[in-house]
PDB file of C-alpha atoms in Angstrom:
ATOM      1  CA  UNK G  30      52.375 -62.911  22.509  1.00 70.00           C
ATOM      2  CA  UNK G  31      50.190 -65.788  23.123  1.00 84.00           C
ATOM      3  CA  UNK G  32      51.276 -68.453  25.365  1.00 95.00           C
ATOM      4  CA  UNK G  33      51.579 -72.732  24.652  1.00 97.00           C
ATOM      5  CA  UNK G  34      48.051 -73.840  24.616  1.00 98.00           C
ATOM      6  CA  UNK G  35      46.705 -77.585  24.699  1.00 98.00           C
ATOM      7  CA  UNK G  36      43.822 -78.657  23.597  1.00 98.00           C
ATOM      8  CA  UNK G  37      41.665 -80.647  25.333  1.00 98.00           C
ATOM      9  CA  UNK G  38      42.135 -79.599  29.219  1.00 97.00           C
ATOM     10  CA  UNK G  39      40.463 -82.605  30.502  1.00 97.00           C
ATOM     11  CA  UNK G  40      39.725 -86.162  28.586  1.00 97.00           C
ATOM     12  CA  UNK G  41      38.532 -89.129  30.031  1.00 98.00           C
ATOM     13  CA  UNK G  42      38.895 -92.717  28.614  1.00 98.00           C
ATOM     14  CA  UNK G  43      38.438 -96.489  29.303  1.00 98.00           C
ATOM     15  CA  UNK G  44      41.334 -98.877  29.187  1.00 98.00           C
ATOM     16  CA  UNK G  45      42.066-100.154  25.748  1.00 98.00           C
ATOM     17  CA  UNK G  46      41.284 -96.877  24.005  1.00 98.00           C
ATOM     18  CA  UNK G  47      43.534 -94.502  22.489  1.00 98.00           C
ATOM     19  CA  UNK G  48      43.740 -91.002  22.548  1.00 98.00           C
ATOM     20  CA  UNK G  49      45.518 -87.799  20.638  1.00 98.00           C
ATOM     21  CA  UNK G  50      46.727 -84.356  23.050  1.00 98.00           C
ATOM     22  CA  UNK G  51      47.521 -81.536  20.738  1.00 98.00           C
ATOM     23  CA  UNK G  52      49.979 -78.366  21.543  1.00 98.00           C
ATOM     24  CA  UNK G  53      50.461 -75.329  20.073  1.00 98.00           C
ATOM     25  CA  UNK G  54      53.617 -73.505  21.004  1.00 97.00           C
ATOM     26  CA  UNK G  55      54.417 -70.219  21.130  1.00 96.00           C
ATOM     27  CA  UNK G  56      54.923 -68.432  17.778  1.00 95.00           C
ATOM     28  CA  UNK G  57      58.339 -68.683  16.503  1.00 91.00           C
ATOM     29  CA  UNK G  58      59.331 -71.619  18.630  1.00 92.00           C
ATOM     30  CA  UNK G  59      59.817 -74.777  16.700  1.00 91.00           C
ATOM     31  CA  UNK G  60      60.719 -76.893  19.341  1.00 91.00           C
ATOM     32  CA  UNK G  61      57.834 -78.597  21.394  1.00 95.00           C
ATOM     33  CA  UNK G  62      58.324 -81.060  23.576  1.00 96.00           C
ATOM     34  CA  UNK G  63      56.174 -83.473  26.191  1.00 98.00           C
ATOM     35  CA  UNK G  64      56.078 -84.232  29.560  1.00 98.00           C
ATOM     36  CA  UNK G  65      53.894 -86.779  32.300  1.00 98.00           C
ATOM     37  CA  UNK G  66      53.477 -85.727  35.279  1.00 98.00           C
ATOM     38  CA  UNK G  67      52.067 -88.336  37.948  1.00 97.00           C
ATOM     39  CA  UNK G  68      51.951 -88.273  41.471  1.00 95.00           C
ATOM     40  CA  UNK G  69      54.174 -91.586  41.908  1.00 93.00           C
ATOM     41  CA  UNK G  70      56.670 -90.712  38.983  1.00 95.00           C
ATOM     42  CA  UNK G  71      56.494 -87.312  39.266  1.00 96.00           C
ATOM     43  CA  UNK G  72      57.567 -84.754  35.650  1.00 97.00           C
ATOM     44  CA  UNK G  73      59.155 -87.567  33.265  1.00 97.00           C
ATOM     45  CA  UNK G  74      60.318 -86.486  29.593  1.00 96.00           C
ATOM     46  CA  UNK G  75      58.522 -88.697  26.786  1.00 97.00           C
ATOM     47  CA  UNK G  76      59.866 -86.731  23.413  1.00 94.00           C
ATOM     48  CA  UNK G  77      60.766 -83.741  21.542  1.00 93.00           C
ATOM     49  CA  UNK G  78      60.278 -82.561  18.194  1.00 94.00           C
ATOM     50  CA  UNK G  79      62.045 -79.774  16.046  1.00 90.00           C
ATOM     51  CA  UNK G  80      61.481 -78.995  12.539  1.00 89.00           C
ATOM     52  CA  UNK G  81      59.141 -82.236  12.494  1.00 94.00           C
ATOM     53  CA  UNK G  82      61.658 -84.873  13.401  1.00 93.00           C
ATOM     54  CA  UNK G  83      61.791 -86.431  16.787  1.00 93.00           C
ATOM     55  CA  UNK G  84      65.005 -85.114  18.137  1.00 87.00           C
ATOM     56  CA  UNK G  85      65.100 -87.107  21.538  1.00 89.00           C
ATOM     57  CA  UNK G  86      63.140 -89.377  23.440  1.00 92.00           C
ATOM     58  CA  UNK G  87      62.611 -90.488  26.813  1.00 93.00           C
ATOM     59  CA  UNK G  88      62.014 -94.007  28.618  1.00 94.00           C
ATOM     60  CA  UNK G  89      58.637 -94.667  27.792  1.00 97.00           C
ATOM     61  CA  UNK G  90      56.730 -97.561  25.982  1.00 97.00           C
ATOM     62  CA  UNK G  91      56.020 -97.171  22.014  1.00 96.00           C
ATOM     63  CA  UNK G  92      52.681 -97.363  22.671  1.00 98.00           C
ATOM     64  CA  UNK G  93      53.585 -93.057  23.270  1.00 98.00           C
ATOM     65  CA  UNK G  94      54.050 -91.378  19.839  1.00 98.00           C
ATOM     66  CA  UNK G  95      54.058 -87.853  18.670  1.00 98.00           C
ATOM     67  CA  UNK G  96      54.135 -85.639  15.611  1.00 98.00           C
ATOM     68  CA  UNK G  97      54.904 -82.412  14.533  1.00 98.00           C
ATOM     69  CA  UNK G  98      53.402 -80.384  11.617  1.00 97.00           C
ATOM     70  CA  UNK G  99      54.972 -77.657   9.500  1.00 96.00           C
ATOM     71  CA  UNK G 100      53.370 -74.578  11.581  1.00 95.00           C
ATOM     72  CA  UNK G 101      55.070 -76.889  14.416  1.00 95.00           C
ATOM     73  CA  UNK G 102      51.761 -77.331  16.547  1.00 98.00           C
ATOM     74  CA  UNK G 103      52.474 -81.089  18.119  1.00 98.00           C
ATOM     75  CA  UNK G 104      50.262 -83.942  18.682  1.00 98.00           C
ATOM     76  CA  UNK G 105      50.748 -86.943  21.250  1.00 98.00           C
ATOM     77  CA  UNK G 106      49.309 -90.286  20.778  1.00 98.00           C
ATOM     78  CA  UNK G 107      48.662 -92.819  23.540  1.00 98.00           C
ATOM     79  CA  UNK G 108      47.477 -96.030  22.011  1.00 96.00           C
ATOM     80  CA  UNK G 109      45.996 -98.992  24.289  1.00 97.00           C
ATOM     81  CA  UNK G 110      44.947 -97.059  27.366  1.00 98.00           C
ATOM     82  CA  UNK G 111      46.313 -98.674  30.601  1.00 98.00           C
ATOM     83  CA  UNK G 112      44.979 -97.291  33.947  1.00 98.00           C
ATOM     84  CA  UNK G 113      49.008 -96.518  34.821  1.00 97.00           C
ATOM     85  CA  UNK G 114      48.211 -93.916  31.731  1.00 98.00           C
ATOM     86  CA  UNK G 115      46.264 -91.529  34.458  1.00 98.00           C
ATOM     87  CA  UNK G 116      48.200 -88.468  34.017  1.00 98.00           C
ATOM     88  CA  UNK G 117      48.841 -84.431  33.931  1.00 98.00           C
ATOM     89  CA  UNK G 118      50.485 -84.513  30.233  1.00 98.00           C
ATOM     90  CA  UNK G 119      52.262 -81.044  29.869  1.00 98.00           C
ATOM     91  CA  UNK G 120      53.453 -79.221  26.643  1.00 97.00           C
ATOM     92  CA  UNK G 121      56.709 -77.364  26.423  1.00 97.00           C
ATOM     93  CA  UNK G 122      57.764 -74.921  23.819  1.00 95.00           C
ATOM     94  CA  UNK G 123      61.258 -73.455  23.059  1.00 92.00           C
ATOM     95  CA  UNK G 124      63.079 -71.653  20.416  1.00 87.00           C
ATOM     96  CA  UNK G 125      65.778 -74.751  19.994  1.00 77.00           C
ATOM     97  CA  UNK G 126      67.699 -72.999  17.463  1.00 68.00           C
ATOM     98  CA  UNK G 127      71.097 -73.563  19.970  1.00 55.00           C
ATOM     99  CA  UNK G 128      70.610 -77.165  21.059  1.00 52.00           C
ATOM    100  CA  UNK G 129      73.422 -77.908  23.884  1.00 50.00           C
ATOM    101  CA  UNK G 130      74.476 -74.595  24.285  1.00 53.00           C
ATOM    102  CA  UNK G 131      74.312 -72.126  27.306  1.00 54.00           C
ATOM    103  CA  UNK G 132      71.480 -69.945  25.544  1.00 61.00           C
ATOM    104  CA  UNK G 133      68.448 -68.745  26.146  1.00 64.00           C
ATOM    105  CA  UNK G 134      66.832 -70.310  23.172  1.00 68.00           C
ATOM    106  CA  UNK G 135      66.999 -73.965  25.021  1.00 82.00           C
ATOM    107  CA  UNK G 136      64.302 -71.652  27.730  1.00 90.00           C
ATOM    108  CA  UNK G 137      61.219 -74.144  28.057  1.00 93.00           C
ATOM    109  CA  UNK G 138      57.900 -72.576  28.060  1.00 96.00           C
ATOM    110  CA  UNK G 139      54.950 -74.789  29.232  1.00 97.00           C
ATOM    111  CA  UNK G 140      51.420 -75.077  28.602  1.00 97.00           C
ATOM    112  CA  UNK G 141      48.270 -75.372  30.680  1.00 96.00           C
ATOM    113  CA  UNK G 142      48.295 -79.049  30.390  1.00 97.00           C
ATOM    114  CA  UNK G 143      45.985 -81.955  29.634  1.00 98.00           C
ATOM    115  CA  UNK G 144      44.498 -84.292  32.434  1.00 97.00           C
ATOM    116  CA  UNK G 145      43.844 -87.802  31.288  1.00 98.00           C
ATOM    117  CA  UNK G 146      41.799 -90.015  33.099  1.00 98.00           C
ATOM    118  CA  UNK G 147      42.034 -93.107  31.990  1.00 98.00           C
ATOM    119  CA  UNK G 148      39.263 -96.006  33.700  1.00 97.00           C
TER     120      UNK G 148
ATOM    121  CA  UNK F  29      72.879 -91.687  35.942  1.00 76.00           C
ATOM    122  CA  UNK F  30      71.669 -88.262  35.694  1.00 82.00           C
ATOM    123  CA  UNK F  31      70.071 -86.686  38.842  1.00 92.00           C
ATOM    124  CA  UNK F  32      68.185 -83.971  40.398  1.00 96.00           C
ATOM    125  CA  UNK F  33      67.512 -83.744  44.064  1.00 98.00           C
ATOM    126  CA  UNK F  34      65.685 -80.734  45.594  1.00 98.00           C
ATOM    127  CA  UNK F  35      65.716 -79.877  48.898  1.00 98.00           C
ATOM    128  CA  UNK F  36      63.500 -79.593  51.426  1.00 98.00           C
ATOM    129  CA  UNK F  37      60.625 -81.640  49.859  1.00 98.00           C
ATOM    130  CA  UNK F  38      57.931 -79.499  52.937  1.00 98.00           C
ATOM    131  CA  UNK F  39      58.602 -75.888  53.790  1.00 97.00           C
ATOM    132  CA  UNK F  40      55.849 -73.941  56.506  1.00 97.00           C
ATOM    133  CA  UNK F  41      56.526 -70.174  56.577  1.00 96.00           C
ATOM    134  CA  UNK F  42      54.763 -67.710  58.738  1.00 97.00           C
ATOM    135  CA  UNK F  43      53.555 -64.492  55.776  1.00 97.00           C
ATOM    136  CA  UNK F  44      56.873 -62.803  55.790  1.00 97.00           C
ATOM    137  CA  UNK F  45      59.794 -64.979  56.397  1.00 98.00           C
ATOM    138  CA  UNK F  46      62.430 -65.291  53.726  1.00 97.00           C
ATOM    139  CA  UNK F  47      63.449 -69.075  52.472  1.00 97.00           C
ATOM    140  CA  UNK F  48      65.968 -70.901  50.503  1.00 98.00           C
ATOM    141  CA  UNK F  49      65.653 -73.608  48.470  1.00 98.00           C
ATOM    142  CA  UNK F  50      68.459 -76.058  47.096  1.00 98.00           C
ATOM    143  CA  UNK F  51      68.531 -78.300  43.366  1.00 98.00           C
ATOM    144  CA  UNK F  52      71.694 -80.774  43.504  1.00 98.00           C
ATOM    145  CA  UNK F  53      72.582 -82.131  40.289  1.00 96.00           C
ATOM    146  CA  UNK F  54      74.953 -84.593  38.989  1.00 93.00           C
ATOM    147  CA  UNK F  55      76.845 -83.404  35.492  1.00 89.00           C
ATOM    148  CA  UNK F  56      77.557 -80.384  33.554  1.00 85.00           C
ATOM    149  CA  UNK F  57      73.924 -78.778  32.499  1.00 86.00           C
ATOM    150  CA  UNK F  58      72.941 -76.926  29.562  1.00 82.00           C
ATOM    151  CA  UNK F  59      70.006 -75.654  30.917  1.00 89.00           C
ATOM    152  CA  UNK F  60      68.936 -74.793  34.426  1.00 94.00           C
ATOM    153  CA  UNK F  61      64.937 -73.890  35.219  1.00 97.00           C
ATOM    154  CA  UNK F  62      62.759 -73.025  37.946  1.00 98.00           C
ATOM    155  CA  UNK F  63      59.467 -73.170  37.969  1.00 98.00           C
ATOM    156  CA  UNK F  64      56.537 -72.892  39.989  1.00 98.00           C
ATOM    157  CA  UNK F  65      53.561 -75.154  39.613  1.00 96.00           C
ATOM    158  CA  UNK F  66      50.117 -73.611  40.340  1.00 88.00           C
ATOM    159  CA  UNK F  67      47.086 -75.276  41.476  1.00 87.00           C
ATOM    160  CA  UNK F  68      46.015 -76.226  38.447  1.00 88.00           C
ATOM    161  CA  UNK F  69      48.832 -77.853  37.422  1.00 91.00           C
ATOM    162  CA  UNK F  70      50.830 -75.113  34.954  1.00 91.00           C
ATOM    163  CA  UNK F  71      54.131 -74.520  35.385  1.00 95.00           C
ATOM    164  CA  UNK F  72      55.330 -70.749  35.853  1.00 96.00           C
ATOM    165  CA  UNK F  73      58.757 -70.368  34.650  1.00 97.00           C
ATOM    166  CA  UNK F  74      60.466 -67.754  37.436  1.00 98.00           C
ATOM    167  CA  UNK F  75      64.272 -68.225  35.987  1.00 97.00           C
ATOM    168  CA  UNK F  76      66.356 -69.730  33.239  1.00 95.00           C
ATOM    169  CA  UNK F  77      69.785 -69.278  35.017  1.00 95.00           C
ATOM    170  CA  UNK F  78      72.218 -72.536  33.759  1.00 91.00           C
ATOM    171  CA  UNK F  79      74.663 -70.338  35.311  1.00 92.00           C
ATOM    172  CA  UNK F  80      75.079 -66.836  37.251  1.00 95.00           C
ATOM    173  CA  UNK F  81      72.715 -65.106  39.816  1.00 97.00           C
ATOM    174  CA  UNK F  82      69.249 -63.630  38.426  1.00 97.00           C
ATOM    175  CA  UNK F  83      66.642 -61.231  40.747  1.00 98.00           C
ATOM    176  CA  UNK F  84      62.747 -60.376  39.762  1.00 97.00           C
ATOM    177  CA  UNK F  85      61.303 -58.459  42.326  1.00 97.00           C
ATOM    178  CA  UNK F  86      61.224 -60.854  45.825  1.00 98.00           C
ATOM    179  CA  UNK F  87      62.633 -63.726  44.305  1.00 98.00           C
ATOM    180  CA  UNK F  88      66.395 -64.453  42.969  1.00 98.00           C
ATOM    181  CA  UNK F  89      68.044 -67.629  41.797  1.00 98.00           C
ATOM    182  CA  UNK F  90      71.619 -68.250  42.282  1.00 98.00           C
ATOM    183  CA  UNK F  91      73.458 -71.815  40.472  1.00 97.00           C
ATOM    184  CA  UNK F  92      77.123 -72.563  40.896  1.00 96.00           C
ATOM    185  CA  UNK F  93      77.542 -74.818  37.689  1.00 93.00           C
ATOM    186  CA  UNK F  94      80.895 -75.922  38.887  1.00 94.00           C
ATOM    187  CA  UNK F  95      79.820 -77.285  42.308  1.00 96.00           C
ATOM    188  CA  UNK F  96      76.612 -78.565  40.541  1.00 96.00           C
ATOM    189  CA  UNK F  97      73.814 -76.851  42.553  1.00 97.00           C
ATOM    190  CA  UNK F  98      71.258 -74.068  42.381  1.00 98.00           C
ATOM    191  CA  UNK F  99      69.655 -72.019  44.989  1.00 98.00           C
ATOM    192  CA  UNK F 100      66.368 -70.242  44.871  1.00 98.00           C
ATOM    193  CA  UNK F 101      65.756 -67.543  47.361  1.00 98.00           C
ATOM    194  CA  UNK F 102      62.315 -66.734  48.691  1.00 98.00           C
ATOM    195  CA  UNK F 103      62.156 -63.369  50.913  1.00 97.00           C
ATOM    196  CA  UNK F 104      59.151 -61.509  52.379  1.00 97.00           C
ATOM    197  CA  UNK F 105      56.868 -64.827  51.628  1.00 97.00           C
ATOM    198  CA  UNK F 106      53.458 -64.256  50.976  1.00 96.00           C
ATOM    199  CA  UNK F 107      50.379 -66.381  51.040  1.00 95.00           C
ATOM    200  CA  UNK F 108      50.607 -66.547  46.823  1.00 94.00           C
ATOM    201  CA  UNK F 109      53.958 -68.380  47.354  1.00 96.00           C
ATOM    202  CA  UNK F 110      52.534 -71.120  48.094  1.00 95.00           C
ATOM    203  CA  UNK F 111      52.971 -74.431  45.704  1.00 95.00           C
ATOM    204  CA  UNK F 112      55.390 -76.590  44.572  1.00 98.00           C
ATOM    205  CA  UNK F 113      58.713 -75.223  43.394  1.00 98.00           C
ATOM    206  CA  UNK F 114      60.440 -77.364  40.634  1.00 98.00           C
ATOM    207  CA  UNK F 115      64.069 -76.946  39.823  1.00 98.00           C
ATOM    208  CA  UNK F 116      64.651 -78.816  36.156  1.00 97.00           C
ATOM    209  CA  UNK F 117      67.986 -79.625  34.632  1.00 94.00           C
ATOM    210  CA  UNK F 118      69.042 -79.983  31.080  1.00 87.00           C
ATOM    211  CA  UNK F 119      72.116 -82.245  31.194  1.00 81.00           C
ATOM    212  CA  UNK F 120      74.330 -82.160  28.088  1.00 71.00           C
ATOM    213  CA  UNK F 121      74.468 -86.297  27.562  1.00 70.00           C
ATOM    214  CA  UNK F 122      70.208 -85.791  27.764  1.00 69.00           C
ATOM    215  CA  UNK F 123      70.035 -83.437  24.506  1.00 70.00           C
ATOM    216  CA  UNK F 124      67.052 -80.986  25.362  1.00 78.00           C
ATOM    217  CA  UNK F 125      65.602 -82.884  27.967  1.00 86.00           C
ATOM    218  CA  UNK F 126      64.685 -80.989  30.912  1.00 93.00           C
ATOM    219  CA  UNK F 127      64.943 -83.418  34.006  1.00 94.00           C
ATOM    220  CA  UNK F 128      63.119 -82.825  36.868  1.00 97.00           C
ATOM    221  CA  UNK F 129      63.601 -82.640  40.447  1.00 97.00           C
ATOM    222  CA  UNK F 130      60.849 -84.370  42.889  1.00 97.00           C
ATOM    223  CA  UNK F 131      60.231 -80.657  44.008  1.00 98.00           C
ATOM    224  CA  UNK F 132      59.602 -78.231  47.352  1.00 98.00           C
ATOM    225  CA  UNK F 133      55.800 -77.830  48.593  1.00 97.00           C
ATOM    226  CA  UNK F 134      55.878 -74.510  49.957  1.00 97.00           C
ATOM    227  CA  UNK F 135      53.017 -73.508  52.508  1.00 96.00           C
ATOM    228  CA  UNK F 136      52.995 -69.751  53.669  1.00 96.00           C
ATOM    229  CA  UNK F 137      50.612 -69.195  56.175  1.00 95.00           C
ATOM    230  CA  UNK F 138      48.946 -65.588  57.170  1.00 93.00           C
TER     231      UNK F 138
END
């Protein structure tokens, strides 16, 4: 079974711009969500998705925004570049069909991730 | 607030010594996760274990739910150990959320 993928590995920007990350979980899971990972901040939680609605989101500005489609691949928007944007961004994928419980289906899976350099 | 503390942040092992590492955490969890982060950044899931005591191969994972901690075991290290290891916490007041401890940089050295 293939694993989460993300698409592109590597993107860099200039402040100002925006830009879109895409995921593609693992087949069958229809819960993806997203992480930052920075060297000062370390992994943070920005939002998850199931079924295409946002199901919970972290502490982050609105200029982060997401999506999921029907085949549940996920996209992340970051609008207005700032330099503080300079990130790993990491994609996590889960069967979230028990949300809460003690079960294996709340087991995140993550992807390869996407390195944004923002300048 | 919700929190995560792993402990040691540096570990230096000669090739073969065994290791332990600790996650702290502050409320009942829904999820418990260890990972291992490789160079290039992906995470390598090595136990979902909210609860219980797990083994694969040289590694096992032990978390006491009720004391609120988790212990990952390390024994025979080898070189390939090295990294960070992340212990991640889904809290039930934080939905799905995994949280994230600042991590333990492992270097094994031959």
């Amino acid at each position: 079974k293939a694993g989460v993928t993300q698409t592109p590995r590597y993107l860099i920007k200039t402040r100002g711009q925006q830009v879109t990350l895409s995921c593609s979980p693992i087949s069958g899971h229809r819960s993806v969500s997203w992480y930052q990972q920075t060297p000062g901040q370390g992994l943070q939680f920005l939002f998850e998705y199931f079924s295409e609605t946002q199901r919970n989101k972290g502490n982050f500005p609105g200029r982060f925004s997401g999506r999921q489609f029907s085949n549940s691949r996920s996209e992340m928007n970051v609008s207005t570049l700032e330099l503080g944007d300079s990130a790993l961004y990491l994609c996590a994928s889960s069967l979230g069909l028990d949300r809460g419980l003690l079960s294996s289906y709340n087991e995140q899976f993550f992807g390869p991730g996407t390195r944004l350099t923002v300048l | 607030g919700i929190q995560v503390e792993q402990s040691p942040p540096d570990l230096i092992l000669q090739e073969g010594a065994n290791s332990t590492l600790r996650c702290n955490f502050s409320d009942s969890v829904n999820n418990l996760q260890w990972f291992h982060q490789n160079p290039w950044g992906q995470l390598i899931n090595l136990f979902y274990i909210p609860s219980g005591t797990k083994q694969n191969g040289r590694l096992s994972a032990t978390t006491v739910a009720t004391e609120r901690y988790s212990l990952l075991y390390i024994s025979s290290s080898q070189t390939t150990d090295s990294g960070v290891y992340f212990c991640a916490v889904g809290f039930n007041q934080a939905g799905t959320a995994l949280i994230f401890g600042k991590g333990t940089t492992l270097s094994v050295s031959s």
